[in-house]
Coordinates of C-alpha atoms in Angstrom, one line a residue:
M1 CA -9.0 -15.9 -42.8
T2 CA -8.8 -18.8 -40.2
T3 CA -10.3 -18.5 -36.8
D4 CA -7.0 -18.3 -35.2
I5 CA -6.1 -14.9 -37.5
W6 CA -9.2 -13.5 -36.1
I7 CA -8.3 -14.0 -32.4
V8 CA -5.2 -12.7 -32.8
T9 CA -6.1 -9.7 -34.8
C10 CA -8.8 -8.7 -32.1
I11 CA -6.3 -9.3 -29.7
L12 CA -3.9 -7.0 -31.1
L13 CA -6.4 -4.3 -32.0
A14 CA -7.6 -4.5 -28.6
T15 CA -4.5 -4.0 -27.3
I16 CA -3.3 -1.1 -29.3
I17 CA -7.2 0.5 -28.3
A18 CA -6.0 0.0 -24.8
F19 CA -2.6 1.6 -25.3
V20 CA -3.9 4.7 -26.8
L21 CA -6.9 5.0 -24.5
D22 CA -4.2 5.1 -21.8
R23 CA -6.7 4.0 -19.1
F24 CA -4.8 1.3 -17.9
R25 CA -1.0 0.7 -17.2
M26 CA 0.8 -0.2 -20.6
D27 CA 2.6 -3.3 -18.9
L28 CA -0.8 -4.7 -17.3
V29 CA -2.3 -4.1 -20.8
A30 CA 0.5 -5.8 -22.7
F31 CA 0.5 -8.9 -20.3
V32 CA -3.2 -9.2 -20.1
S33 CA -2.9 -9.8 -24.1
L34 CA -0.2 -12.3 -23.5
L35 CA -3.0 -14.3 -21.3
A36 CA -5.5 -13.8 -23.8
L37 CA -3.1 -15.7 -26.2
L38 CA -2.4 -18.4 -24.1
L39 CA -5.5 -19.2 -22.7
T40 CA -7.1 -19.0 -26.3
G41 CA -4.1 -21.7 -27.4
I42 CA -2.8 -19.9 -30.0
L43 CA 0.6 -19.8 -28.2
S44 CA 2.2 -22.6 -26.1
P45 CA 3.2 -21.8 -22.6
A46 CA 6.7 -22.0 -23.8
E47 CA 5.8 -19.6 -26.7
A48 CA 4.1 -17.3 -24.2
T49 CA 6.9 -17.3 -21.8
A50 CA 9.8 -16.8 -24.1
G51 CA 9.8 -13.1 -24.3
F52 CA 10.9 -13.3 -20.2
S53 CA 14.1 -15.2 -21.1
N54 CA 14.7 -13.6 -24.5
S55 CA 18.5 -12.0 -24.5
L56 CA 17.0 -8.7 -25.6
V57 CA 15.0 -8.4 -22.6
L58 CA 17.9 -9.5 -20.2
M59 CA 20.2 -6.7 -22.1
I60 CA 17.4 -4.0 -21.8
A61 CA 17.7 -4.8 -18.0
G62 CA 21.4 -4.7 -17.8
L63 CA 21.6 -1.6 -19.5
F64 CA 19.0 -0.1 -16.9
V65 CA 21.8 -1.3 -14.0
V66 CA 24.3 0.3 -15.9
G67 CA 22.4 3.7 -16.5
G68 CA 21.5 3.6 -12.9
A69 CA 25.0 3.4 -11.9
I70 CA 25.8 6.6 -13.8
L71 CA 23.4 8.4 -12.4
E72 CA 23.7 7.0 -8.5
S73 CA 27.7 7.7 -8.7
G74 CA 27.2 11.4 -9.7
V75 CA 29.2 11.1 -13.1
A76 CA 25.9 12.5 -15.1
D77 CA 25.6 15.2 -12.8
V78 CA 29.3 16.3 -12.9
A79 CA 28.3 16.3 -17.2
G80 CA 25.4 18.5 -16.7
R81 CA 27.5 21.2 -14.4
W82 CA 30.1 20.8 -17.2
L83 CA 27.5 22.4 -19.5
G84 CA 26.4 24.8 -17.1
R85 CA 29.8 26.3 -17.0
L86 CA 29.8 26.3 -21.0
G87 CA 26.5 27.8 -21.2
G88 CA 26.0 31.6 -22.3
T89 CA 23.3 34.0 -22.7
S90 CA 22.6 33.5 -26.3
T91 CA 19.3 31.4 -26.9
T92 CA 20.7 29.6 -29.9
R93 CA 24.0 28.9 -28.2
L94 CA 22.4 27.6 -25.1
T95 CA 19.9 25.4 -27.6
V96 CA 23.3 23.9 -29.4
A97 CA 24.5 23.1 -26.3
V98 CA 21.9 21.3 -24.2
M99 CA 20.9 19.2 -27.4
L100 CA 24.2 17.9 -27.8
A101 CA 24.9 17.2 -24.2
S102 CA 21.3 15.7 -24.1
A103 CA 21.9 13.6 -27.1
L104 CA 25.5 12.2 -25.8
L105 CA 23.9 11.0 -22.7
S106 CA 20.9 9.4 -24.2
A107 CA 23.2 7.6 -26.6
F108 CA 24.4 5.7 -23.5
L109 CA 21.7 6.4 -20.7
S110 CA 18.2 6.1 -21.0
S111 CA 16.0 8.8 -22.5
T112 CA 14.3 9.5 -19.3
G113 CA 17.4 9.4 -17.0
T114 CA 19.0 11.6 -19.5
V115 CA 15.9 14.3 -19.4
A116 CA 16.2 13.8 -15.4
V117 CA 19.8 14.6 -14.9
M118 CA 19.5 17.4 -17.5
L119 CA 16.2 19.3 -16.1
P120 CA 17.6 20.9 -13.2
V121 CA 20.6 22.2 -15.0
V122 CA 18.5 23.2 -17.8
L123 CA 16.4 25.3 -15.6
S124 CA 19.2 26.8 -13.8
L125 CA 20.8 27.8 -17.3
C126 CA 17.4 29.8 -18.1
R127 CA 17.2 31.5 -14.7
R128 CA 21.1 32.9 -15.5
A129 CA 20.7 33.6 -19.1
D130 CA 17.2 35.0 -18.5
V131 CA 15.9 32.8 -20.9
S132 CA 12.3 31.2 -20.9
P133 CA 12.4 27.6 -19.8
S134 CA 9.7 27.2 -22.8
K135 CA 12.3 27.7 -25.5
L136 CA 14.9 25.0 -23.8
L137 CA 12.8 22.3 -22.7
I138 CA 11.1 20.6 -25.8
P139 CA 14.8 21.0 -27.7
L140 CA 16.1 18.8 -24.3
A141 CA 13.3 16.3 -25.1
F142 CA 13.9 16.1 -28.6
A143 CA 17.5 16.0 -28.4
A144 CA 17.1 12.8 -25.8
S145 CA 15.2 10.8 -28.5
L146 CA 17.3 12.0 -31.3
G147 CA 20.5 10.7 -29.2
G148 CA 18.8 7.5 -29.3
M149 CA 19.9 7.2 -33.2
L150 CA 23.0 7.3 -32.3
T151 CA 24.2 3.9 -30.8
L152 CA 22.9 0.5 -30.4
I153 CA 22.3 0.7 -26.6
G154 CA 20.4 4.1 -27.1
T155 CA 17.0 3.2 -27.5
P156 CA 15.0 -0.6 -27.3
P157 CA 13.8 -0.2 -30.8
N158 CA 17.8 -0.4 -32.0
M159 CA 17.8 -3.3 -30.1
V160 CA 14.9 -4.9 -31.2
V161 CA 15.6 -4.5 -34.8
N162 CA 18.8 -5.8 -34.4
Q163 CA 17.3 -9.0 -32.5
E164 CA 15.1 -9.6 -35.6
L165 CA 18.4 -9.7 -37.7
R166 CA 19.7 -12.5 -35.1
G167 CA 16.8 -14.4 -35.0
A168 CA 16.6 -14.8 -38.9
G169 CA 20.7 -15.8 -38.9
L170 CA 21.6 -12.4 -40.4
E171 CA 24.6 -10.2 -39.9
T172 CA 23.5 -7.8 -37.0
F173 CA 24.2 -4.1 -36.8
Q174 CA 27.0 -3.0 -35.1
F175 CA 27.3 -0.8 -32.3
F176 CA 27.8 2.8 -34.2
S177 CA 26.1 1.1 -37.3
F178 CA 23.5 3.4 -36.3
A179 CA 25.7 6.5 -35.8
P180 CA 25.9 7.7 -39.2
A181 CA 22.1 8.4 -40.0
G182 CA 22.1 9.3 -36.4
L183 CA 24.2 12.1 -36.3
L184 CA 22.9 13.4 -39.6
M185 CA 19.1 13.5 -37.7
L186 CA 20.6 14.9 -35.1
A187 CA 22.3 17.6 -36.8
L188 CA 19.2 18.3 -38.8
G189 CA 17.4 18.7 -35.5
I190 CA 19.8 21.1 -33.9
V191 CA 19.2 23.4 -37.0
F192 CA 15.9 23.1 -37.1
M193 CA 15.4 24.1 -33.2
C194 CA 17.8 26.9 -34.1
T195 CA 16.4 28.3 -37.0
L196 CA 12.4 27.6 -37.4
G197 CA 11.9 25.7 -34.3
T198 CA 12.7 28.4 -32.0
R199 CA 10.2 30.7 -33.5
L200 CA 7.3 28.0 -33.6
L201 CA 8.4 27.7 -29.7
P202 CA 6.3 29.4 -27.2
A203 CA 8.0 32.1 -24.9
Q204 CA 6.1 32.0 -22.0
A205 CA 5.6 34.9 -19.9
T206 CA 6.5 32.6 -17.1
T207 CA 9.8 33.1 -15.2
A208 CA 12.5 30.4 -14.3
A209 CA 11.1 29.9 -10.9
D210 CA 7.2 29.5 -11.9
A211 CA 8.8 26.4 -14.0
G212 CA 10.7 25.0 -11.0
R213 CA 14.0 26.7 -11.4
N214 CA 16.9 26.1 -8.7
Q215 CA 16.1 27.1 -5.2
G216 CA 19.5 28.9 -5.1
L217 CA 19.3 31.2 -7.8
V218 CA 15.7 32.0 -7.1
S219 CA 14.5 34.5 -3.6
R220 CA 12.3 32.9 -1.1
P221 CA 9.7 35.5 -1.6
E222 CA 9.6 34.7 -5.6
L223 CA 9.4 31.2 -4.8
I224 CA 6.5 31.6 -2.4
H225 CA 4.6 33.9 -4.5
S226 CA 4.8 31.8 -7.6
Y227 CA 2.7 28.9 -5.7
G228 CA 0.6 31.2 -4.2
V229 CA 1.7 30.6 -0.7
D230 CA 2.2 34.3 0.0
G231 CA 0.5 35.1 3.7
Q232 CA 0.0 31.5 4.6
I233 CA 2.9 30.8 6.6
C234 CA 2.7 32.2 10.4
E235 CA 4.4 31.9 13.8
I236 CA 2.7 31.0 17.0
R237 CA 4.1 30.8 20.6
I238 CA 3.6 28.3 23.3
P239 CA 2.6 30.2 26.5
R240 CA 2.3 28.5 30.0
G241 CA -1.0 27.0 30.2
S242 CA -0.9 25.9 26.7
N243 CA -2.7 22.5 25.9
F244 CA 0.4 22.1 23.7
A245 CA 3.2 22.1 25.9
E246 CA 5.0 19.0 27.0
R247 CA 3.3 17.0 23.8
T248 CA 4.6 15.8 20.6
L249 CA 3.1 16.5 17.4
R250 CA 1.8 12.8 16.8
E251 CA -0.4 13.2 20.0
L252 CA -1.4 16.8 18.8
G253 CA -2.4 15.6 15.5
L254 CA -2.5 19.2 14.4
R255 CA -2.6 18.1 10.4
S256 CA -5.6 16.3 11.0
R257 CA -7.3 18.4 13.6
F258 CA -6.5 21.6 12.2
H259 CA -5.5 21.2 8.8
V260 CA -2.3 23.0 9.7
N261 CA 1.7 21.8 9.0
V262 CA 4.4 22.7 11.3
L263 CA 7.4 23.7 9.0
A264 CA 10.0 24.1 12.0
V265 CA 9.9 24.5 16.1
S266 CA 12.2 27.3 17.4
T267 CA 13.3 26.7 21.0
P268 CA 14.9 29.6 23.1
D269 CA 18.4 28.9 24.8
K270 CA 18.5 30.2 28.0
I271 CA 21.8 31.1 30.1
R272 CA 20.9 32.3 33.8
S273 CA 17.3 32.5 33.0
R274 CA 17.8 34.9 30.3
V275 CA 17.3 34.0 26.6
R276 CA 20.6 34.1 24.6
S277 CA 19.2 33.0 21.1
A278 CA 17.2 30.2 19.8
T279 CA 17.7 26.7 18.0
V280 CA 15.6 25.9 15.3
R281 CA 14.9 22.3 15.1
K282 CA 13.6 20.0 12.5
C283 CA 9.9 18.6 13.0
S284 CA 9.2 14.8 12.7
P285 CA 6.0 13.0 14.6
E286 CA 8.1 12.6 17.5
T287 CA 9.1 16.3 18.0
L288 CA 8.0 17.4 21.6
L289 CA 6.9 21.0 22.3
H290 CA 8.0 22.9 25.3
V291 CA 6.5 26.0 26.9
G292 CA 7.8 29.0 24.9
D293 CA 8.6 27.1 21.8
T294 CA 7.5 29.0 18.7
L295 CA 5.9 27.1 15.9
F296 CA 6.1 28.3 12.2
I297 CA 2.9 26.8 10.5
K298 CA 1.3 26.7 7.1
S299 CA -2.2 26.9 6.7
A300 CA -4.5 28.6 4.2
N301 CA -7.5 28.1 6.5
E302 CA -7.9 31.4 8.7
E303 CA -10.6 29.4 10.7
A304 CA -8.5 26.7 11.3
I305 CA -5.6 29.2 12.5
A306 CA -8.3 30.8 14.7
K307 CA -9.5 27.2 16.1
L308 CA -6.0 26.2 17.1
I309 CA -5.3 29.6 18.8
R310 CA -8.4 29.0 20.9
E311 CA -8.0 25.1 21.6
G312 CA -4.4 25.1 21.9
Q313 CA -4.2 28.2 24.1
V314 CA -1.5 29.7 21.9
E315 CA -0.3 32.9 21.0
M316 CA 0.0 34.2 17.6
V317 CA 3.4 36.2 16.7
T318 CA 2.9 37.1 13.5
T319 CA 0.7 36.2 10.4
S320 CA 3.6 36.9 7.8
A321 CA 6.4 34.8 8.8
S322 CA 9.8 34.2 7.3
L323 CA 11.1 30.4 7.4
P324 CA 14.4 30.1 9.3
K325 CA 17.4 29.2 7.5
V326 CA 17.4 25.6 8.3
V327 CA 14.4 24.9 6.4
H328 CA 15.2 25.0 2.6
L329 CA 12.5 25.2 0.0
A330 CA 12.8 22.7 -3.1
E331 CA 10.8 22.2 -5.9
L332 CA 10.1 18.8 -7.3
I333 CA 8.5 17.2 -10.8
I334 CA 6.4 13.9 -10.9
P335 CA 7.8 12.0 -13.7
P336 CA 5.3 9.7 -16.0
R337 CA 5.5 6.4 -14.1
S338 CA 5.9 7.7 -10.7
K339 CA 4.3 5.9 -8.1
F340 CA 3.2 9.3 -7.1
V341 CA 0.6 9.4 -10.2
A342 CA -2.9 9.2 -9.2
R343 CA -2.2 9.8 -5.3
T344 CA -2.4 12.2 -3.1
V345 CA 0.0 13.5 -0.7
R346 CA -2.1 12.2 2.0
D347 CA -2.3 8.6 0.5
L348 CA 1.8 8.9 0.3
D349 CA 2.3 9.9 3.9
F350 CA 4.8 12.1 2.4
F351 CA 5.7 14.1 5.6
R352 CA 6.4 10.6 7.5
V353 CA 8.4 8.8 4.4
Y354 CA 10.4 11.7 3.2
G355 CA 10.5 14.4 6.1
A356 CA 9.5 16.9 3.8
V357 CA 6.2 19.0 4.0
V358 CA 4.6 19.9 0.7
L359 CA 3.3 23.5 0.5
A360 CA 1.7 23.8 -2.6
L361 CA 1.8 22.2 -6.0
R362 CA 1.3 23.2 -9.5
K363 CA -0.5 21.9 -12.4
G364 CA 0.6 23.8 -15.6
N365 CA 0.4 27.5 -14.8
Q366 CA -2.1 26.9 -12.4
P367 CA -0.9 26.5 -8.3
V368 CA -2.7 25.0 -5.8
S369 CA -2.0 25.8 -2.2
T370 CA -5.6 24.9 -0.4
R371 CA -6.4 21.2 0.0
T372 CA -2.8 20.1 -1.5
S373 CA -3.0 16.8 0.5
D374 CA -6.2 15.9 -1.1
T375 CA -5.1 16.6 -4.9
P376 CA -4.2 13.9 -6.8
L377 CA -0.9 14.0 -8.4
H378 CA -0.5 13.9 -12.4
P379 CA 3.0 13.5 -14.6
G380 CA 4.2 17.0 -14.8
D381 CA 3.0 18.3 -11.7
T382 CA 5.7 20.4 -9.4
L383 CA 5.5 20.4 -6.1
L384 CA 7.0 23.1 -3.7
V385 CA 8.3 21.6 -0.6
A386 CA 10.0 22.5 2.7
A387 CA 12.5 20.3 4.4
N388 CA 16.1 19.8 5.7
A389 CA 19.1 19.0 3.9
S390 CA 18.9 15.6 4.7
A391 CA 15.4 15.1 3.7
L392 CA 16.3 16.9 0.4
K393 CA 18.9 14.3 -0.2
R394 CA 16.9 11.5 0.4
L395 CA 14.4 12.8 -2.0
G396 CA 17.2 13.7 -4.5
K397 CA 17.8 9.9 -4.7
S398 CA 14.1 9.2 -5.7
R399 CA 14.5 9.6 -9.5
N400 CA 11.9 7.2 -10.3
D401 CA 9.3 8.8 -8.3
V402 CA 10.2 12.6 -8.0
L403 CA 13.1 14.6 -9.8
L404 CA 14.3 17.3 -7.5
V405 CA 14.8 20.3 -9.7
S406 CA 16.2 22.8 -7.0
E407 CA 19.1 22.9 -5.1
Q408 CA 21.1 20.3 -7.1
A409 CA 23.4 23.0 -8.5
E410 CA 24.3 24.5 -4.8
E411 CA 26.4 21.1 -4.9
G412 CA 27.8 21.7 -7.9
D413 CA 31.7 21.4 -7.4
A414 CA 31.5 18.5 -5.5
P415 CA 34.5 16.1 -6.6
L416 CA 33.6 12.8 -8.0
K417 CA 33.0 10.2 -5.4
P418 CA 35.8 7.3 -5.6
V419 CA 33.4 4.7 -7.0
A420 CA 32.4 7.0 -10.1
Y421 CA 35.9 6.7 -11.6
W422 CA 35.3 2.4 -11.3
V423 CA 32.0 3.3 -13.3
I424 CA 33.4 5.5 -16.0
G425 CA 36.3 2.5 -16.4
I426 CA 33.7 -0.4 -16.8
L427 CA 31.4 1.7 -18.7
I428 CA 34.2 2.7 -21.3
G429 CA 35.2 -1.3 -21.0
M430 CA 31.8 -2.3 -21.9
L431 CA 31.5 0.2 -25.0
I432 CA 34.9 -1.5 -26.1
A433 CA 33.8 -4.9 -25.9
M434 CA 30.5 -4.0 -28.0
S435 CA 32.0 -2.1 -30.4
T436 CA 34.4 -4.1 -31.5
G437 CA 32.6 -7.4 -31.0
L438 CA 35.0 -9.0 -28.4
S439 CA 31.9 -10.4 -26.6
E440 CA 27.9 -10.7 -27.1
N441 CA 26.4 -7.5 -26.6
V442 CA 23.9 -9.4 -24.0
T443 CA 27.3 -10.5 -22.1
A444 CA 29.1 -7.2 -22.3
V445 CA 26.0 -5.8 -20.7
L446 CA 25.5 -7.7 -17.8
V447 CA 28.8 -8.3 -16.7
A448 CA 29.3 -4.7 -16.7
A449 CA 26.2 -4.4 -14.8
T450 CA 27.4 -6.9 -12.2
L451 CA 30.7 -5.0 -11.8
M452 CA 28.8 -2.0 -11.5
V453 CA 27.0 -3.8 -8.2
I454 CA 30.4 -5.0 -7.0
A455 CA 32.3 -1.9 -7.3
G456 CA 29.6 -0.3 -5.3
A457 CA 27.9 2.4 -7.2
F458 CA 24.5 1.0 -5.6
R459 CA 23.6 1.1 -2.0
G460 CA 21.3 -1.6 -0.8
T461 CA 18.6 -2.9 -3.3
N462 CA 19.0 0.6 -5.2
A463 CA 20.2 -1.7 -8.2
Y464 CA 17.0 -3.5 -8.7
Q465 CA 15.1 -0.1 -7.9
S466 CA 17.2 1.2 -11.2
I467 CA 15.3 -1.2 -13.6
N468 CA 12.2 0.4 -14.9
W469 CA 10.0 -2.9 -14.2
Q470 CA 6.9 -1.7 -16.0
S471 CA 9.2 -1.8 -19.3
I472 CA 10.8 -5.0 -19.1
V473 CA 7.2 -6.9 -18.4
L474 CA 5.8 -4.7 -21.4
I475 CA 8.6 -5.6 -23.7
A476 CA 8.7 -9.5 -22.8
S477 CA 4.9 -9.2 -22.8
V478 CA 4.5 -7.9 -26.6
M479 CA 7.1 -9.9 -28.2
P480 CA 4.7 -13.2 -27.7
L481 CA 2.2 -10.9 -29.7
A482 CA 4.6 -10.8 -32.9
T483 CA 5.1 -14.7 -32.3
A484 CA 1.5 -15.2 -32.4
L485 CA 1.0 -13.2 -35.6
D486 CA 3.4 -15.2 -37.7
K487 CA 2.6 -18.4 -36.1
T488 CA -1.0 -18.0 -37.3
G489 CA -0.4 -16.4 -40.8
A490 CA -1.6 -13.1 -39.8
F491 CA 1.8 -11.5 -41.0
D492 CA 1.6 -13.4 -44.2
L493 CA -1.9 -11.7 -45.2
V494 CA -0.6 -8.4 -44.5
V495 CA 3.0 -9.3 -46.8
D496 CA 1.1 -10.6 -49.5
A497 CA -1.5 -7.9 -49.8
I498 CA 1.3 -5.3 -49.9
V499 CA 3.6 -7.7 -52.5
E500 CA 0.3 -7.9 -54.9
S501 CA -0.3 -4.1 -54.6
P502 CA 1.9 -2.6 -57.5
G503 CA 2.2 0.7 -55.9
L504 CA 3.7 -0.5 -52.5
T505 CA 6.4 -3.1 -54.4
S506 CA 9.1 -0.3 -54.8
P507 CA 11.5 -0.7 -51.8
W508 CA 11.6 3.5 -51.7
I509 CA 7.8 3.2 -51.1
L510 CA 8.1 0.4 -48.8
L511 CA 10.6 2.0 -46.6
L512 CA 8.4 5.4 -46.7
L513 CA 5.6 3.1 -45.6
L514 CA 7.1 1.4 -42.9
F515 CA 8.6 4.9 -41.4
V516 CA 5.0 6.3 -41.2
V517 CA 3.4 3.5 -39.7
T518 CA 6.0 3.2 -37.0
S519 CA 6.3 7.0 -36.4
V520 CA 2.7 7.2 -36.0
L521 CA 2.3 4.4 -33.8
S522 CA 5.0 5.8 -31.7
Q523 CA 2.9 8.9 -31.2
A524 CA -0.1 7.1 -29.1
I525 CA 2.0 3.4 -27.9
S526 CA 5.3 2.5 -26.9
N527 CA 7.9 3.1 -29.4
T528 CA 9.4 -0.3 -28.6
A529 CA 5.8 -2.1 -28.5
T530 CA 5.8 -0.1 -32.0
S531 CA 8.9 -2.0 -33.1
V532 CA 8.6 -5.1 -31.6
L533 CA 5.3 -5.6 -34.2
I534 CA 6.7 -3.8 -36.8
A535 CA 10.6 -5.0 -37.6
P536 CA 9.0 -8.6 -38.1
L537 CA 6.9 -7.3 -40.9
A538 CA 9.8 -5.6 -42.4
L539 CA 12.0 -8.7 -42.2
E540 CA 9.4 -10.6 -43.8
L541 CA 8.5 -8.0 -46.4
A542 CA 12.3 -7.9 -47.5
A543 CA 12.3 -11.6 -47.8
Q544 CA 9.4 -11.5 -50.0
L545 CA 10.4 -8.5 -52.2
D546 CA 14.0 -9.9 -52.4
V547 CA 15.6 -6.8 -51.2
S548 CA 17.9 -6.3 -48.3
P549 CA 16.4 -6.1 -45.0
Y550 CA 18.7 -3.6 -43.3
P551 CA 17.3 -0.4 -44.8
L552 CA 13.9 -1.1 -43.7
L553 CA 14.8 -1.9 -40.4
M554 CA 17.2 1.2 -39.9
G555 CA 14.1 3.1 -41.0
V556 CA 11.9 1.3 -38.4
A557 CA 14.2 2.0 -35.9
L558 CA 14.8 5.6 -36.5
A559 CA 10.9 6.5 -37.1
A560 CA 10.7 4.7 -33.8
S561 CA 12.5 7.5 -32.1
T562 CA 10.6 10.3 -33.4
A563 CA 8.0 10.6 -31.1
F564 CA 7.7 14.3 -30.9
S565 CA 4.3 15.5 -31.6
T566 CA 2.3 15.2 -28.7
P567 CA 3.2 15.5 -24.9
V568 CA 2.0 12.0 -24.4
A569 CA 4.3 10.4 -27.0
S570 CA 6.8 9.6 -24.5
P571 CA 7.9 9.8 -21.2
I572 CA 10.1 12.5 -21.6
N573 CA 7.7 14.9 -23.7
A574 CA 5.3 14.6 -20.6
L575 CA 8.0 15.5 -18.2
V576 CA 8.9 18.9 -19.9
A577 CA 5.4 19.5 -20.7
G578 CA 4.7 20.2 -17.1
A579 CA 8.3 22.3 -16.5
G580 CA 7.7 24.5 -19.8
S581 CA 3.9 25.0 -19.2
Y582 CA 3.6 23.6 -22.5
R583 CA 0.3 22.9 -24.2
F584 CA -0.9 20.3 -26.3
G585 CA -0.2 22.3 -29.3
D586 CA 2.8 23.5 -29.0
F587 CA 4.4 19.6 -29.7
L588 CA 2.2 19.5 -32.6
R589 CA 3.1 22.6 -34.2
V590 CA 7.1 21.7 -33.4
G591 CA 7.3 18.3 -33.6
V592 CA 5.2 17.3 -36.6
P593 CA 7.6 19.8 -39.2
L594 CA 10.6 17.8 -37.2
Q595 CA 9.1 14.7 -37.7
L596 CA 8.4 15.2 -41.4
L597 CA 11.9 16.4 -42.0
I598 CA 13.3 13.3 -40.4
L599 CA 11.1 11.5 -42.8
I600 CA 12.8 13.2 -45.5
A601 CA 16.1 12.7 -44.6
T602 CA 15.7 8.7 -44.1
I603 CA 14.3 8.0 -47.5
A604 CA 17.4 10.2 -48.6
I605 CA 20.2 8.9 -46.7
V606 CA 19.5 5.6 -45.6
P607 CA 19.3 3.5 -49.0
L608 CA 22.6 5.2 -49.7
L609 CA 24.3 3.9 -46.1
F610 CA 22.4 0.5 -46.2
P611 CA 21.6 -0.3 -50.1
F612 CA 18.5 -2.0 -50.9
S613 CA 20.3 -4.6 -52.9
P614 CA 20.8 -7.9 -51.0

């Protein structure tokens, strides 16, 4: 082996190890590997940066914008509410409905976006049907992955293998070329989850409230109890002579001095010196307190309350208060790529930025109601917040950083906005253009993304925010690594070793090998990064063995969508892991049999749809 091959091999192994260890962001790891290839002279500057101008990367960025428009306009939410009307009380019927809806959305949206839309709907269905969320959330996640097998744009690996064909000057897959195999895999997944899968899934004793159900369907006492906040909300009154009178919450610094959060302020209305009623005001740092005001506060520290009463010269009204109706309770879930991850509520300045107070959080089944502001957040954590309606609306639009899984169903039957019809029309036009070959796929996607912005589907810079830049940088940075493997001859070594091995020259065995390698790597690193590395290898092997590349590349694409066996195999697995209170072994127990089933089906059906004969 040459020195260049050793260098590229070391960079590849170091990159994969860094991905598996998950100590650093995947896009950062990929970009560092790109720099290493550039600094060692393996790649020229033009070769190293080619990924950022690649049509595949541009198309994926455009699809993020299209998917974001579908979410922002409310089209996806309407689809989810439609599912809610169909949901019955049978676990089997609910499983089928949830998986079909999730797969359909995922065929055109990102899998993460699909689960973000479906999660609150499914949790609401669980409440109505008295079904444990753990019975439906893994099927939801798996169906989102299986739905990516249905269309060319369903998942990035499909577009990666298509790009390899285009780069080799071969006829590419069509928009629905993946559908026959994908529909079979989806059918197998649904049958599996409705039979053996439902027996393997845990039946958590937790109620739907424990997993973040819709607040409109759960009583406040039940919700507060599930987060361990019982007895931590009290009322204090500001009498004459109090040190708090005629001062703002910012001036008083109640959170930093006394470790209490003010949730609402009730001010009595007076007519002719007689109290008629009270007006409850929302809280902000500039809220001015007056004599006679009643403060609803939350604190888990009795000593802090005693200090507050003593130094502020205020009166205790009750130590077990009920929140006023204007204060809404809601639950949020932290998605995997949120900017909240590894940061605390204090770091985020949550109250100032979002206008909501974090009362408590849950890590799996464990509630954390003390020192909540200083607890680092992780994917799957759920937060219990108190806020007014406008603050919850702002939080509901922050899907990249936090998912609102309460009160959304209450918005239920609101009519579609006018822009939603434009979004639907543009989406249909894009799909027609891509499926009939009226234009290049990248052209159709970029035109559709531009029209979505012009139509007003986004406000301000939301179109840019809808793009998952981490994924874009990851894909653009990994692509040159495949170029380096080919340029240095490392691919040729692997191909020659396989060709010279009599047991691996059968195309059936080769398809099996590629599927297993891709599927296993996808459990630990990004399925997109995996397909970027494996697809060129499959294409080269097909050329050397004189077999058609289509069944091998189709097998790679299908295998890349089988990230079922670990909660960290994909962002959607991590997302439902917290909401469903799943353990690592739950994914392993359900995911491995399904992966084996998909493997067997792939070996059986793909060569029939795409023969090995060139």
